[in-house]
CSV table of C-alpha atoms in Angstrom, one decimal:
chain,number,residue,atom,x,y,z
X,11,UNK,CA,-6.6,43.7,143.2
X,12,UNK,CA,-8.6,45.9,140.9
X,13,UNK,CA,-5.4,47.0,139.1
X,14,UNK,CA,-4.2,43.4,138.8
X,15,UNK,CA,-7.4,42.3,137.1
X,16,UNK,CA,-7.7,45.5,135.0
X,17,UNK,CA,-4.1,45.2,133.7
X,18,UNK,CA,-4.6,41.7,132.5
X,19,UNK,CA,-8.1,42.2,131.1
X,20,UNK,CA,-7.1,45.3,129.2
X,21,UNK,CA,-4.0,43.6,127.7
X,22,UNK,CA,-1.4,45.8,129.4
X,23,UNK,CA,0.6,42.7,130.5
X,24,UNK,CA,2.8,40.9,127.9
X,25,UNK,CA,1.8,37.4,127.0
X,26,UNK,CA,5.1,36.1,128.2
X,27,UNK,CA,4.5,37.3,131.7
X,28,UNK,CA,0.9,36.0,131.6
X,29,UNK,CA,2.0,32.6,130.4
X,30,UNK,CA,5.2,31.9,132.3
X,31,UNK,CA,4.6,33.7,135.6
X,32,UNK,CA,0.8,34.0,136.0
X,33,UNK,CA,-0.3,30.7,134.4
X,34,UNK,CA,2.5,28.2,134.8
X,35,UNK,CA,4.1,29.4,138.1
X,36,UNK,CA,1.4,31.0,140.2
X,37,UNK,CA,-1.6,29.2,138.6
X,38,UNK,CA,-0.1,25.8,138.9
X,39,UNK,CA,1.1,26.4,142.4
X,40,UNK,CA,-2.4,27.6,143.4
X,41,UNK,CA,-4.1,24.7,141.8
X,42,UNK,CA,-1.8,22.1,143.4
X,43,UNK,CA,-2.3,23.8,146.8
X,44,UNK,CA,-6.0,23.9,146.6
X,45,UNK,CA,-6.3,20.3,145.2
X,46,UNK,CA,-4.1,19.1,148.1
X,47,UNK,CA,-6.4,21.0,150.5
X,48,UNK,CA,-9.5,19.4,148.9
X,49,UNK,CA,-7.9,16.0,149.3
X,50,UNK,CA,-7.1,16.6,152.9
X,51,UNK,CA,-10.7,17.7,153.5
X,52,UNK,CA,-12.0,14.6,151.7
X,53,UNK,CA,-9.8,12.3,153.8
X,54,UNK,CA,-11.2,13.9,156.9
X,55,UNK,CA,-14.8,13.1,155.9
X,56,UNK,CA,-15.7,16.8,155.4
X,57,UNK,CA,-18.9,17.7,153.6
X,58,UNK,CA,-18.5,17.4,149.8
X,59,UNK,CA,-19.6,21.1,149.6
X,60,UNK,CA,-16.4,22.2,151.3
X,61,UNK,CA,-14.3,19.8,149.3
X,62,UNK,CA,-15.7,21.2,146.0
X,63,UNK,CA,-15.4,24.8,147.2
X,64,UNK,CA,-11.7,24.2,148.0
X,65,UNK,CA,-11.0,22.4,144.7
X,66,UNK,CA,-12.8,24.9,142.5
X,67,UNK,CA,-11.7,28.1,144.4
X,68,UNK,CA,-8.9,28.9,141.9
X,69,UNK,CA,-11.3,28.7,138.9
X,70,UNK,CA,-11.9,32.5,138.7
X,71,UNK,CA,-8.1,33.2,138.6
X,72,UNK,CA,-7.6,30.5,136.1
X,73,UNK,CA,-10.4,31.8,133.8
X,74,UNK,CA,-9.0,35.4,134.1
X,75,UNK,CA,-5.4,34.4,133.1
X,76,UNK,CA,-6.5,32.1,130.3
X,77,UNK,CA,-8.8,34.7,128.8
X,78,UNK,CA,-6.1,37.3,129.2
X,79,UNK,CA,-3.7,35.1,127.3
X,80,UNK,CA,-6.3,34.6,124.5
X,81,UNK,CA,-6.8,38.4,124.3
X,82,UNK,CA,-3.1,39.2,124.4
X,83,UNK,CA,-1.7,40.7,121.2
X,84,UNK,CA,1.1,38.9,119.3
X,85,UNK,CA,0.8,35.7,121.3
X,86,UNK,CA,1.6,32.5,119.5
X,87,UNK,CA,-1.3,30.2,118.7
X,88,UNK,CA,0.5,27.3,120.5
X,89,UNK,CA,0.5,29.4,123.7
X,90,UNK,CA,-3.3,29.9,123.5
X,91,UNK,CA,-3.9,26.3,122.8
X,92,UNK,CA,-1.6,25.2,125.7
X,93,UNK,CA,-3.3,27.6,128.1
X,94,UNK,CA,-6.7,26.2,127.2
X,95,UNK,CA,-5.4,22.6,127.7
X,96,UNK,CA,-3.9,23.7,131.0
X,97,UNK,CA,-7.2,25.1,132.2
X,98,UNK,CA,-9.1,21.9,131.2
X,99,UNK,CA,-6.5,19.7,132.9
X,100,UNK,CA,-6.7,21.5,136.2
X,101,UNK,CA,-10.5,21.7,136.2
X,102,UNK,CA,-10.7,18.0,135.5
X,103,UNK,CA,-8.2,17.0,138.2
């Protein structure tokens, strides 16, 4: 796990991998899974603390990947803007 985070933080992963695999594929899947889990918990009248915990649990991963994209060399500006929009969308949902 330490290597995974360090590689992204230090810019050793290409922006294409960060964007397509880490953000769109893994990040979206993780967010959809945890939002679904939060909805299931909500439908079962679980405490709102647990619902929010489930819903917001992917946030550290999301922040890491978006910040790594912003720090990546030679990434297009549109990719940086899209990644920020993606982050805002999934936090809002």
